[in-house]
């Protein structure tokens, strides 16, 4: 059960139960805040596409209740959320309202057309919503998505101001590009993955014939993967690093220690869920590892899921700025204090933050590993034996 | 100028043997043979390949100064092209500035752009290795064990204990061991040693062995593994080298 929970993270219900008991316990504790009426007027910050019932899914705007929130902070880039503690973050996300209407992923209703506008807008856009019932607060947590405060069925939506859509976005999305090309172009003009995944999810990208909505959960990881592939093609033309670098960062019980090795690109990601942490309820910690070689991976990283892709993207961004390639081993230790899953942005932003810190530099692998051992709670010897990268000798060890 | 004709099946076998380790590499063409030496991007596995001119039905090579020609090849692509044709003869020709390879199968001619050899990774040096133990084993027996091992774990132990050769893989729950005594093998140097390897690499190599009926394993203690075999009725040679894992 313990290993199963770490792999599932409450998302795939691998245990066979109808709902995740861990998530449910958390939900019960957090429910019951205040009530709203059937009519709503306020800013829509984003759009949300569900995955349950695919290809008939719940779709709608993600709104915030203006009187109850710090609008600026709740719509800020997730990098700025790193300054907040868990409580503040939950409070902030608790004021988000997920309005949804059942739609087919290929639906072309006016409601969907309006949603596309909201998804492309660079700033929150004021909307009026009529709900099917009174919304009640009910927190939703996930390993991939940031938490949301409430979910309610929406009957009608009216956009009450002109969404501000950046010219470059407008231009690229009206070209008949496939989704991968469009994501790459948007990214290279400076659109960050958060906006990109929203645009992808709203069914704006792709050849005209095959445009469709993409569940938000899938679009987040798809975007991380597409942008990574774009960066990695370039990366492989860069010279390898000439020394060992170690980067580090910590956020809400998630400790990242990242080792870059002077070699061609290869990537390994460890998740060490300590005993008593969210997805490891047993008496010992659960260690997961995923690896890909220079030529990349073909299969989904099932054991680690979205976190693997989010960290890999942030690493590729950093290497791309350095104009170097490297072998990469990411160690993520998750302490019991990470009591709620907050979404995969935690991984992406904490890794991005690590590369904003100064690196420790070493000339020899053994020195780098002994430093890492002093930074991690886990034993590096145990991880080294499990590691595809660190546990493998190289032919050039024998060239003498 | 290089022109040659060869059996399609044999050429496919050569490509498969190389692709087991690398996707791209420099094939050198000389008066005597085609040869290649390449290491995988992670610097863990190496392939050395040689195919003599008499393995070809037609082999014409002329280069003004008698030097070798270097041809940068994308092997999965070449393999794909060969997959289109049947088991007929394949005619290969390379233009003078070595930019295009023509692959002619019956009335079908496929022209592939070659890779610029200077854009490819440098050829590895050949390490000077001494292997105390040699094992010659039936290929099918070897391949069957590797296939079974893939279901169990990620690492495989190759060892010799007295006059027994063994392959051993341990998963979380299961363990698999193949033990073969000297008389069940074609050849064995007795000894006591073992080395641990990443199974992925060996699986790939086992798929590069085609129809070869036996292979030679050269082993040491916590040391690289060398796998050698002959192709084209002894007119060609393939050798793999694989670095061990830390134990």
Coordinates of C-alpha atoms in Angstrom, one line a residue:
Chain A
X1 CA 0.0 0.0 0.0
X2 CA 2.8 2.4 0.9
X3 CA 4.7 2.1 -2.4
X4 CA 1.3 2.2 -4.2
X5 CA 0.4 5.5 -2.5
X6 CA 3.7 7.1 -3.5
X7 CA 3.2 6.2 -7.1
X8 CA -0.5 7.1 -7.2
X9 CA -0.4 10.4 -5.2
X10 CA -4.2 10.2 -4.9
X11 CA -4.7 10.6 -8.6
X12 CA -5.2 7.1 -10.1
X13 CA -6.8 5.3 -7.1
X14 CA -4.5 2.4 -7.6
X15 CA -5.7 1.0 -4.2
X16 CA -9.1 0.3 -5.8
X17 CA -11.1 2.6 -3.5
X18 CA -13.6 5.0 -4.9
X19 CA -11.9 8.1 -3.4
X20 CA -8.5 8.6 -2.0
X21 CA -8.8 8.2 1.8
X22 CA -5.8 10.3 2.4
X23 CA -7.1 13.2 0.4
X24 CA -10.6 12.7 1.8
X25 CA -9.4 13.1 5.4
X26 CA -7.7 16.3 4.4
X27 CA -10.7 17.6 2.6
X28 CA -13.0 17.0 5.5
X29 CA -10.8 19.0 7.7
X30 CA -10.7 21.9 5.3
X31 CA -14.4 22.1 4.2
X32 CA -17.1 24.5 5.3
X33 CA -16.2 28.1 4.9
X34 CA -18.7 30.6 3.6
X35 CA -21.5 30.7 1.0
X36 CA -22.2 32.6 -2.2
X37 CA -25.3 33.3 -4.2
X38 CA -26.3 32.0 -7.6
X39 CA -25.0 35.1 -9.4
X40 CA -21.4 35.9 -9.5
X41 CA -19.4 38.9 -10.8
X42 CA -15.7 39.0 -10.6
X43 CA -12.4 38.4 -12.4
X44 CA -11.7 35.1 -14.2
X45 CA -8.0 34.3 -13.7
X46 CA -7.7 31.2 -15.8
X47 CA -9.7 28.4 -17.3
X48 CA -10.1 24.8 -16.1
X49 CA -10.7 21.7 -18.1
X50 CA -11.6 18.6 -16.1
X51 CA -10.7 15.0 -17.0
X52 CA -13.5 13.0 -15.5
X53 CA -15.8 11.6 -18.1
X54 CA -13.4 12.4 -21.0
X55 CA -14.2 13.2 -23.8
X56 CA -17.3 14.8 -22.0
X57 CA -15.6 16.9 -19.4
X58 CA -16.4 19.7 -17.0
X59 CA -15.1 23.0 -18.4
X60 CA -15.2 26.6 -17.3
X61 CA -13.5 29.6 -15.9
X62 CA -11.5 29.7 -12.8
X63 CA -12.6 32.8 -10.9
X64 CA -11.6 34.5 -7.7
X65 CA -14.0 36.0 -5.2
X66 CA -12.8 39.6 -5.3
X67 CA -13.9 40.7 -1.8
X68 CA -12.1 37.8 -0.2
X69 CA -8.7 37.7 -1.9
X70 CA -5.6 39.6 -2.7
X71 CA -6.2 39.6 -6.4
X72 CA -2.6 40.6 -7.3
X73 CA -1.1 37.7 -5.3
X74 CA -3.6 35.1 -6.3
X75 CA -2.9 35.9 -10.0
X76 CA 0.8 36.3 -9.5
X77 CA 3.3 34.1 -11.2
X78 CA 3.7 30.9 -9.0
X79 CA 7.4 31.9 -8.4
X80 CA 6.0 34.6 -6.1
X81 CA 4.0 32.0 -4.2
X82 CA 7.3 30.6 -2.9
X83 CA 7.4 33.5 -0.4
X84 CA 4.2 32.1 1.2
X85 CA 3.8 29.5 3.8
X86 CA 1.4 26.6 3.4
X87 CA -1.4 28.3 5.4
X88 CA -1.3 31.5 3.5
X89 CA -1.3 29.6 0.2
X90 CA -4.3 27.5 1.1
X91 CA -6.1 30.6 2.3
X92 CA -5.3 32.4 -1.0
X93 CA -6.2 29.4 -3.2
X94 CA -9.3 28.9 -1.1
X95 CA -10.9 32.0 -2.7
X96 CA -10.7 30.4 -6.2
X97 CA -13.9 29.1 -7.6
X98 CA -14.0 26.5 -10.3
X99 CA -17.1 26.9 -12.5
X100 CA -17.8 24.1 -14.8
X101 CA -20.2 23.1 -17.5
X102 CA -20.2 19.7 -19.3
X103 CA -18.9 20.0 -22.8
X104 CA -17.4 17.7 -25.4
X105 CA -13.7 18.2 -26.0
X106 CA -14.5 19.2 -29.6
X107 CA -17.4 21.4 -28.7
X108 CA -17.6 24.7 -30.5
X109 CA -20.2 26.6 -28.5
X110 CA -20.1 30.2 -27.7
X111 CA -19.2 29.3 -24.1
X112 CA -16.1 27.6 -25.4
X113 CA -15.2 30.5 -27.7
X114 CA -15.4 32.8 -24.7
X115 CA -13.2 30.5 -22.6
X116 CA -10.5 30.6 -25.3
X117 CA -10.4 34.4 -25.0
X118 CA -10.1 34.1 -21.2
X119 CA -7.3 31.6 -21.6
X120 CA -5.3 33.9 -23.9
X121 CA -5.8 37.1 -21.9
X122 CA -2.7 38.3 -20.1
X123 CA -4.6 39.8 -17.2
X124 CA -7.7 38.6 -15.2
X125 CA -10.9 39.4 -17.1
X126 CA -14.1 40.4 -15.5
X127 CA -17.0 37.9 -16.0
X128 CA -20.5 37.4 -14.9
X129 CA -21.5 33.9 -14.1
X130 CA -24.9 32.4 -13.3
X131 CA -24.6 29.2 -11.4
X132 CA -26.9 26.2 -11.4
X133 CA -26.9 26.2 -7.6
X134 CA -25.3 28.0 -4.7
X135 CA -21.6 27.3 -4.6
X136 CA -20.3 25.9 -1.4
X137 CA -16.6 25.8 -0.5
X138 CA -14.9 22.6 -0.9
X139 CA -11.2 22.4 -1.2
X140 CA -9.7 20.3 -4.0
X141 CA -6.1 19.2 -3.8
X142 CA -4.0 17.4 -6.3
X143 CA -0.5 16.4 -7.1
X144 CA -0.6 18.2 -10.4
X145 CA -3.0 21.2 -10.0
X146 CA -2.9 24.0 -7.5
X147 CA -5.7 23.7 -4.9
X148 CA -9.0 25.3 -5.7
X149 CA -11.6 26.5 -3.1
X150 CA -15.0 25.6 -4.6
X151 CA -16.5 23.9 -7.6
X152 CA -19.9 24.8 -9.0
X153 CA -22.0 24.2 -12.2
X154 CA -22.2 27.2 -14.4
X155 CA -25.3 27.9 -16.6
X156 CA -24.3 31.1 -18.2
X157 CA -21.2 33.2 -18.7
X158 CA -20.8 36.8 -19.9
X159 CA -17.5 38.5 -20.4
X160 CA -17.9 42.0 -19.3
X161 CA -14.7 43.6 -20.4
X162 CA -12.4 43.1 -23.4
X163 CA -9.9 40.4 -22.7
X164 CA -6.4 41.7 -23.2
X165 CA -4.7 39.3 -25.5
X166 CA -1.1 39.9 -26.4
X167 CA -0.5 40.5 -30.1
X168 CA 2.2 37.8 -30.5
X169 CA -0.1 35.2 -28.9
X170 CA -3.0 36.2 -31.2
X171 CA -0.6 36.0 -34.2
X172 CA 0.8 32.6 -33.4
X173 CA -2.5 30.9 -32.5
X174 CA -4.1 32.0 -35.7
X175 CA -1.4 30.4 -37.8
X176 CA -2.3 26.8 -38.8
X177 CA 0.6 25.2 -36.8
X178 CA 0.5 21.9 -35.0
X179 CA 0.4 22.2 -31.2
X180 CA 4.0 21.4 -30.6
X181 CA 5.2 24.0 -33.0
X182 CA 2.9 26.6 -31.6
X183 CA 4.0 25.9 -28.0
X184 CA 7.6 26.2 -29.0
X185 CA 7.0 29.5 -30.8
X186 CA 5.0 30.9 -27.9
X187 CA 7.7 29.8 -25.4
X188 CA 10.5 31.3 -27.5
X189 CA 8.7 34.7 -27.5
X190 CA 8.7 34.6 -23.7
X191 CA 5.3 33.0 -22.7
X192 CA 5.9 31.0 -19.6
X193 CA 4.7 27.4 -19.2
X194 CA 1.8 28.4 -16.9
X195 CA 0.1 30.5 -19.6
X196 CA 1.1 28.0 -22.2
X197 CA -0.6 25.1 -20.5
X198 CA -3.7 27.1 -20.1
X199 CA -3.7 28.0 -23.8
X200 CA -3.1 24.4 -24.7
X201 CA -5.8 23.2 -22.4
X202 CA -8.4 25.6 -23.9
X203 CA -8.2 23.9 -27.3
X204 CA -6.6 26.9 -29.0
X205 CA -3.6 25.1 -30.4
X206 CA -3.3 22.4 -33.1
X207 CA -4.3 22.0 -36.7
X208 CA -7.7 23.4 -37.3
X209 CA -9.3 20.0 -38.0
X210 CA -8.0 18.5 -34.8
X211 CA -8.3 21.3 -32.2
X212 CA -9.7 20.0 -28.9
X213 CA -9.8 20.8 -25.2
X214 CA -7.1 19.2 -23.1
X215 CA -7.8 18.4 -19.5
X216 CA -5.8 20.9 -17.4
X217 CA -4.0 18.2 -15.6
X218 CA -2.7 16.6 -18.8
X219 CA -1.9 20.0 -20.4
X220 CA 0.4 20.9 -17.6
X221 CA 2.6 17.9 -18.0
X222 CA 2.3 18.0 -21.8
X223 CA 3.6 21.6 -21.8
X224 CA 6.5 20.7 -19.5
X225 CA 7.4 17.9 -21.9
X226 CA 7.0 19.8 -25.1
X227 CA 9.1 22.7 -23.9
X228 CA 11.7 20.4 -22.5
X229 CA 12.1 18.7 -25.9
X230 CA 12.4 22.0 -27.5
X231 CA 15.2 23.1 -25.1
X232 CA 16.9 19.7 -25.1
X233 CA 17.4 19.7 -28.9
X234 CA 19.5 22.9 -28.5
X235 CA 21.1 21.7 -25.3
X236 CA 22.8 18.8 -27.0
X237 CA 24.8 21.1 -29.2
X238 CA 26.3 22.8 -26.2
X239 CA 29.7 21.6 -24.7
X240 CA 29.5 19.6 -21.4
X241 CA 30.3 21.4 -18.1
X242 CA 33.9 21.1 -17.0
X243 CA 33.2 20.5 -13.3
X244 CA 30.6 19.1 -10.9
X245 CA 28.0 21.6 -9.7
X246 CA 25.5 21.2 -6.8
X247 CA 22.4 23.4 -6.5
X248 CA 19.9 23.4 -3.6
X249 CA 16.6 24.8 -2.6
X250 CA 13.8 24.0 -0.1
X251 CA 10.1 24.9 0.0
X252 CA 7.4 23.6 2.3
X253 CA 9.2 20.4 3.3
X254 CA 10.5 19.7 -0.3
X255 CA 14.2 19.7 -0.4
X256 CA 15.9 19.7 -3.7
X257 CA 19.6 18.9 -4.2
X258 CA 20.6 18.9 -7.8
X259 CA 23.9 17.5 -9.1
X260 CA 25.2 18.4 -12.6
X261 CA 28.0 16.2 -13.9
X262 CA 30.5 17.0 -16.7
X263 CA 29.1 14.6 -19.3
X264 CA 26.6 14.5 -22.2
X265 CA 23.0 15.1 -21.1
X266 CA 21.2 12.3 -19.2
X267 CA 18.7 12.8 -16.4
X268 CA 17.7 11.1 -13.3
X269 CA 15.1 12.2 -10.7
X270 CA 14.8 10.7 -7.2
X271 CA 11.8 11.3 -5.0
X272 CA 12.4 10.3 -1.4
X273 CA 9.1 10.3 0.5
X274 CA 10.0 10.1 4.2
X275 CA 8.0 8.0 6.5
X276 CA 5.0 9.9 7.6
X277 CA 5.1 12.2 4.6
X278 CA 2.0 12.6 2.3
X279 CA 2.4 9.5 0.1
X280 CA 4.4 7.3 2.4
X281 CA 2.4 6.3 5.5
X282 CA 4.5 3.3 6.4
X283 CA 7.5 3.1 8.8
X284 CA 10.2 3.5 6.3
X285 CA 10.7 6.0 3.5
X286 CA 9.8 5.3 -0.1
X287 CA 12.4 6.0 -2.8
X288 CA 11.3 6.4 -6.4
X289 CA 13.6 6.9 -9.3
X290 CA 13.1 7.6 -13.0
X291 CA 15.8 8.0 -15.6
X292 CA 16.3 8.9 -19.2
X293 CA 19.4 8.7 -21.4
X294 CA 20.7 11.2 -23.9
X295 CA 18.2 10.1 -26.5
X296 CA 15.3 10.8 -24.3
X297 CA 12.4 8.7 -23.1
X298 CA 9.5 7.2 -25.0
X299 CA 7.4 5.9 -22.1
X300 CA 5.6 8.1 -19.6
X301 CA 7.5 8.4 -16.2
X302 CA 4.8 6.4 -14.5
X303 CA 6.4 6.2 -11.0
X304 CA 6.9 9.9 -10.6
X305 CA 4.4 11.4 -13.0
X306 CA 4.1 15.2 -13.4
X307 CA 6.8 16.0 -10.9
X308 CA 9.4 14.3 -13.1
X309 CA 8.5 16.5 -16.0
X310 CA 8.3 19.7 -14.1
X311 CA 11.7 19.3 -12.5
X312 CA 13.2 18.2 -15.9
X313 CA 11.9 21.4 -17.5
X314 CA 13.4 23.7 -14.9
X315 CA 16.8 21.9 -15.2
X316 CA 16.8 22.3 -19.0
X317 CA 16.0 26.0 -18.7
X318 CA 19.0 26.4 -16.4
X319 CA 21.3 24.5 -18.7
X320 CA 20.1 26.4 -21.6
X321 CA 20.9 29.7 -19.8
X322 CA 24.4 28.3 -19.0
X323 CA 24.8 27.1 -22.6
X324 CA 26.1 23.9 -21.3
X325 CA 24.9 20.3 -21.2
X326 CA 25.4 18.0 -18.3
X327 CA 24.4 14.7 -16.7
X328 CA 21.8 15.5 -14.1
X329 CA 20.7 13.9 -10.9
X330 CA 17.9 15.5 -9.0
X331 CA 17.3 14.5 -5.4
X332 CA 13.9 15.5 -3.9
X333 CA 13.3 14.8 -0.3
X334 CA 9.8 15.2 0.9
X335 CA 9.3 15.7 4.7
X336 CA 6.2 15.0 6.6
X337 CA 5.6 18.8 6.9
X338 CA 4.5 18.7 3.3
X339 CA 1.0 17.8 4.5
X340 CA -1.0 18.7 1.4
X341 CA -0.3 18.2 -2.2
X342 CA -0.2 21.7 -3.7
X343 CA 0.4 20.9 -7.4
X344 CA 3.3 20.3 -9.5
X345 CA 4.2 24.0 -9.7
X346 CA 5.9 23.5 -6.3
X347 CA 8.4 21.2 -8.0
X348 CA 8.9 23.5 -11.0
X349 CA 9.4 26.6 -9.0
X350 CA 11.5 25.1 -6.3
X351 CA 13.9 23.7 -8.9
X352 CA 13.9 27.0 -10.7
X353 CA 14.7 28.7 -7.4
X354 CA 17.6 26.3 -6.8
X355 CA 19.3 27.6 -10.0
X356 CA 18.9 31.1 -8.8
X357 CA 21.2 30.2 -5.8
X358 CA 24.9 29.9 -6.1
X359 CA 26.3 26.5 -6.9
X360 CA 28.9 24.6 -5.0
X361 CA 31.6 23.6 -7.4
X362 CA 33.7 20.4 -7.3
X363 CA 36.4 18.9 -9.4
X364 CA 35.8 15.3 -8.3
X365 CA 32.6 13.3 -8.1
X366 CA 33.5 11.9 -4.7
X367 CA 33.8 15.4 -3.3
X368 CA 30.5 16.4 -4.8
X369 CA 28.8 13.3 -3.4
X370 CA 30.2 13.8 0.1
X371 CA 28.9 17.4 0.0
X372 CA 25.5 16.2 -1.1
X373 CA 25.5 13.6 1.7
X374 CA 25.9 16.5 4.1
X375 CA 22.9 18.3 2.6
X376 CA 20.5 15.4 2.4
X377 CA 18.9 13.5 5.2
X378 CA 19.1 10.3 3.1
X379 CA 22.2 8.3 2.8
X380 CA 24.0 9.0 -0.5
X381 CA 25.5 5.5 -0.5
X382 CA 22.1 4.0 -0.7
X383 CA 21.0 6.3 -3.5
X384 CA 24.2 5.8 -5.4
X385 CA 23.6 2.1 -5.6
X386 CA 20.1 2.7 -6.9
X387 CA 21.2 5.4 -9.3
X388 CA 21.4 4.7 -13.0
X389 CA 23.9 7.5 -13.4
X390 CA 26.0 7.4 -10.2
X391 CA 26.0 3.6 -10.0
X392 CA 27.4 3.1 -13.5
X393 CA 31.1 3.1 -14.4
X394 CA 32.1 4.7 -17.7
X395 CA 34.4 3.3 -20.3
X396 CA 36.8 6.2 -19.9
X397 CA 37.5 5.0 -16.4
X398 CA 39.5 2.3 -18.2
X399 CA 41.3 4.3 -20.8
X400 CA 44.7 4.2 -19.1
Chain B
X1 CA 34.1 6.5 -55.0
X2 CA 32.4 3.5 -53.3
X3 CA 30.1 1.0 -54.9
X4 CA 29.1 -2.3 -53.5
X5 CA 26.5 -5.1 -53.6
X6 CA 25.5 -7.2 -50.7
X7 CA 22.8 -9.5 -49.5
X8 CA 20.0 -7.4 -47.9
X9 CA 19.6 -9.8 -44.9
X10 CA 23.3 -9.5 -44.1
X11 CA 23.3 -5.8 -44.3
X12 CA 20.3 -5.6 -42.0
X13 CA 22.1 -7.8 -39.5
X14 CA 25.1 -5.4 -39.6
X15 CA 22.8 -2.4 -39.0
X16 CA 21.1 -4.2 -36.1
X17 CA 24.5 -5.1 -34.5
X18 CA 25.5 -1.4 -34.5
X19 CA 22.1 0.0 -33.5
X20 CA 22.3 -2.1 -30.4
X21 CA 24.8 0.5 -29.1
X22 CA 24.6 3.7 -31.1
X23 CA 22.2 5.5 -33.4
X24 CA 24.8 7.3 -35.4
X25 CA 28.5 6.9 -36.2
X26 CA 31.3 7.1 -38.7
X27 CA 31.7 4.1 -41.0
X28 CA 35.2 4.0 -42.5
X29 CA 35.5 2.6 -46.0
X30 CA 38.9 1.3 -47.0
X31 CA 40.4 -1.1 -49.6
X32 CA 40.0 -4.0 -47.3
X33 CA 36.8 -3.4 -45.3
X34 CA 34.0 -1.3 -43.8
X35 CA 34.7 -0.6 -40.2
X36 CA 33.3 1.4 -37.3
X37 CA 34.0 2.2 -33.7
X38 CA 31.6 4.1 -31.7
X39 CA 30.6 4.7 -28.1
X40 CA 27.1 5.5 -26.8
X41 CA 26.3 9.0 -25.5
X42 CA 26.7 8.0 -21.8
X43 CA 30.1 6.5 -22.5
X44 CA 29.1 3.2 -21.0
X45 CA 29.0 0.9 -24.1
X46 CA 31.1 0.7 -27.2
X47 CA 30.7 -1.2 -30.5
X48 CA 33.5 -2.2 -32.8
X49 CA 32.4 -3.5 -36.2
X50 CA 34.3 -4.8 -39.2
X51 CA 33.0 -6.3 -42.5
X52 CA 35.6 -7.5 -45.0
X53 CA 35.4 -6.8 -48.7
X54 CA 34.8 -10.4 -49.5
X55 CA 31.5 -10.4 -47.6
X56 CA 30.3 -8.3 -50.5
X57 CA 29.4 -9.6 -53.9
X58 CA 30.7 -6.5 -55.5
X59 CA 33.1 -4.1 -53.8
X60 CA 34.7 -1.1 -55.7
X61 CA 36.6 1.5 -53.8
X62 CA 38.9 4.1 -55.1
X63 CA 40.0 7.3 -53.4
X64 CA 42.6 9.4 -55.1
X65 CA 45.1 9.3 -52.3
X66 CA 44.3 5.8 -51.1
X67 CA 43.0 7.2 -47.8
X68 CA 39.8 5.9 -46.2
X69 CA 36.5 7.5 -46.8
X70 CA 34.3 8.5 -43.8
X71 CA 30.6 8.1 -44.0
X72 CA 28.4 9.5 -41.2
X73 CA 25.3 7.3 -40.9
X74 CA 22.0 7.5 -39.1
X75 CA 21.6 3.7 -38.5
X76 CA 17.9 3.5 -37.4
X77 CA 17.1 5.4 -40.6
X78 CA 19.2 3.0 -42.8
X79 CA 17.6 0.1 -41.0
X80 CA 14.2 1.5 -41.8
X81 CA 15.1 1.8 -45.5
X82 CA 16.3 -1.8 -45.6
X83 CA 13.1 -2.9 -44.0
X84 CA 11.2 -1.7 -47.1
X85 CA 13.0 -4.1 -49.4
X86 CA 12.8 -7.8 -49.3
X87 CA 15.7 -10.3 -49.0
X88 CA 17.2 -9.3 -52.3
X89 CA 20.5 -7.8 -53.2
X90 CA 21.2 -4.2 -52.1
X91 CA 23.4 -1.9 -54.2
X92 CA 25.1 0.8 -52.2
X93 CA 26.9 3.8 -53.7
X94 CA 28.4 6.9 -52.3
X95 CA 29.1 10.1 -54.3
X96 CA 32.6 11.6 -54.3
X97 CA 32.1 14.2 -51.7
X98 CA 30.4 11.6 -49.4
X99 CA 27.2 13.6 -48.9
X100 CA 24.7 11.1 -50.1
X101 CA 24.3 7.4 -49.9
X102 CA 22.2 5.6 -52.6
X103 CA 20.5 2.4 -51.5
X104 CA 19.2 0.5 -54.5
X105 CA 16.9 -2.5 -53.9
X106 CA 15.5 -3.9 -57.1
X107 CA 14.0 -1.0 -59.0
X108 CA 13.7 1.1 -55.9
X109 CA 16.5 3.7 -55.2
X110 CA 16.6 5.4 -51.9
X111 CA 18.9 8.4 -51.5
X112 CA 19.9 9.3 -47.9
X113 CA 21.8 12.4 -46.9
X114 CA 24.8 11.3 -44.9
X115 CA 25.7 13.0 -41.6
X116 CA 28.7 15.3 -41.5
X117 CA 31.4 13.2 -39.8
X118 CA 32.8 16.2 -38.1
X119 CA 29.4 16.7 -36.3
X120 CA 29.6 13.2 -34.8
X121 CA 31.2 12.3 -31.6
X122 CA 34.9 11.5 -31.8
X123 CA 35.8 7.8 -32.1
X124 CA 36.7 6.4 -28.7
X125 CA 40.1 5.2 -27.9
X126 CA 40.3 1.5 -27.4
X127 CA 41.0 0.7 -23.8
X128 CA 43.8 -1.7 -23.1
X129 CA 42.0 -4.4 -21.2
X130 CA 43.0 -7.9 -20.1
X131 CA 40.3 -10.4 -19.5
X132 CA 41.2 -13.3 -17.2
X133 CA 38.2 -15.4 -18.2
X134 CA 36.6 -16.3 -21.5
X135 CA 33.2 -18.0 -21.9
X136 CA 31.8 -19.2 -25.2
X137 CA 28.1 -19.7 -25.1
X138 CA 25.2 -20.7 -27.4
X139 CA 23.5 -17.4 -28.4
X140 CA 20.0 -18.7 -28.0
X141 CA 20.7 -19.8 -24.4
X142 CA 22.2 -16.4 -23.7
X143 CA 19.3 -14.5 -25.3
X144 CA 16.7 -16.6 -23.5
X145 CA 18.2 -15.8 -20.1
X146 CA 18.4 -12.1 -20.9
X147 CA 14.7 -12.1 -21.9
X148 CA 13.8 -13.8 -18.7
X149 CA 16.0 -11.4 -16.7
X150 CA 14.2 -8.4 -18.1
X151 CA 11.1 -9.4 -16.3
X152 CA 12.8 -9.5 -13.0
X153 CA 15.3 -6.7 -12.4
X154 CA 17.5 -3.9 -13.8
X155 CA 21.0 -5.3 -13.1
X156 CA 22.6 -8.6 -14.0
X157 CA 25.6 -10.3 -12.6
X158 CA 27.9 -12.3 -14.8
X159 CA 30.3 -14.6 -13.0
X160 CA 32.4 -17.7 -13.0
X161 CA 32.7 -19.9 -10.0
X162 CA 35.2 -22.8 -10.5
X163 CA 34.1 -24.3 -13.8
X164 CA 30.6 -22.9 -13.7
X165 CA 29.5 -19.8 -15.6
X166 CA 26.4 -18.0 -14.2
X167 CA 24.1 -15.1 -14.9
X168 CA 22.1 -13.8 -12.0
X169 CA 19.4 -11.2 -11.6
X170 CA 17.6 -10.2 -8.5
X171 CA 14.4 -8.2 -8.3
X172 CA 12.5 -7.1 -5.3
X173 CA 10.7 -10.4 -4.9
X174 CA 12.3 -12.8 -7.4
X175 CA 15.6 -14.1 -8.4
X176 CA 16.8 -15.7 -11.6
X177 CA 19.9 -17.7 -12.0
X178 CA 21.4 -19.5 -15.0
X179 CA 24.3 -21.8 -14.1
X180 CA 26.1 -23.6 -16.9
X181 CA 28.9 -26.1 -16.3
X182 CA 32.0 -26.2 -18.5
X183 CA 30.6 -29.2 -20.4
X184 CA 27.4 -27.3 -21.3
X185 CA 29.4 -24.5 -22.7
X186 CA 31.5 -24.3 -25.8
X187 CA 34.4 -23.0 -23.9
X188 CA 35.2 -21.8 -20.3
X189 CA 38.3 -20.6 -18.5
X190 CA 37.8 -21.6 -14.9
X191 CA 38.1 -18.9 -12.3
X192 CA 36.4 -17.0 -9.5
X193 CA 35.1 -13.6 -10.4
X194 CA 32.0 -11.6 -11.2
X195 CA 30.9 -8.2 -12.5
X196 CA 27.5 -6.4 -12.3
X197 CA 26.0 -4.7 -15.4
X198 CA 23.0 -2.6 -16.3
X199 CA 20.6 -5.0 -18.0
X200 CA 19.2 -2.5 -20.5
X201 CA 22.5 -2.4 -22.3
X202 CA 22.9 -6.1 -22.4
X203 CA 19.3 -6.5 -23.6
X204 CA 20.0 -4.2 -26.5
X205 CA 23.2 -6.0 -27.3
X206 CA 21.4 -9.4 -27.3
X207 CA 19.1 -8.0 -30.0
X208 CA 22.1 -7.1 -32.1
X209 CA 23.3 -10.7 -32.3
X210 CA 21.0 -11.7 -35.2
X211 CA 21.4 -15.3 -36.3
X212 CA 24.8 -15.9 -34.8
X213 CA 25.0 -19.3 -33.2
X214 CA 27.6 -18.6 -30.5
X215 CA 29.1 -15.6 -28.8
X216 CA 32.3 -15.1 -26.7
X217 CA 32.1 -13.3 -23.4
X218 CA 35.3 -11.9 -21.9
X219 CA 35.1 -11.2 -18.2
X220 CA 37.0 -9.8 -15.3
X221 CA 36.4 -9.0 -11.7
X222 CA 34.3 -5.8 -11.3
X223 CA 35.5 -5.1 -14.8
X224 CA 34.1 -4.3 -18.3
X225 CA 32.5 -7.1 -20.3
X226 CA 33.4 -7.8 -23.8
X227 CA 31.1 -9.7 -26.1
X228 CA 32.4 -10.8 -29.5
X229 CA 30.8 -12.6 -32.4
X230 CA 31.3 -13.2 -36.0
X231 CA 28.9 -12.4 -38.8
X232 CA 28.8 -13.1 -42.6
X233 CA 30.4 -16.6 -42.2
X234 CA 33.4 -15.2 -40.5
X235 CA 33.9 -12.4 -42.9
X236 CA 32.8 -9.8 -40.4
X237 CA 33.3 -9.2 -36.6
X238 CA 31.4 -7.4 -34.0
X239 CA 32.7 -6.6 -30.5
X240 CA 30.8 -4.9 -27.7
X241 CA 32.4 -3.4 -24.6
X242 CA 30.3 -2.5 -21.6
X243 CA 31.4 -0.8 -18.4
X244 CA 30.2 -2.5 -15.1
X245 CA 28.1 -1.0 -12.4
X246 CA 29.5 0.0 -9.1
X247 CA 28.7 -2.7 -6.6

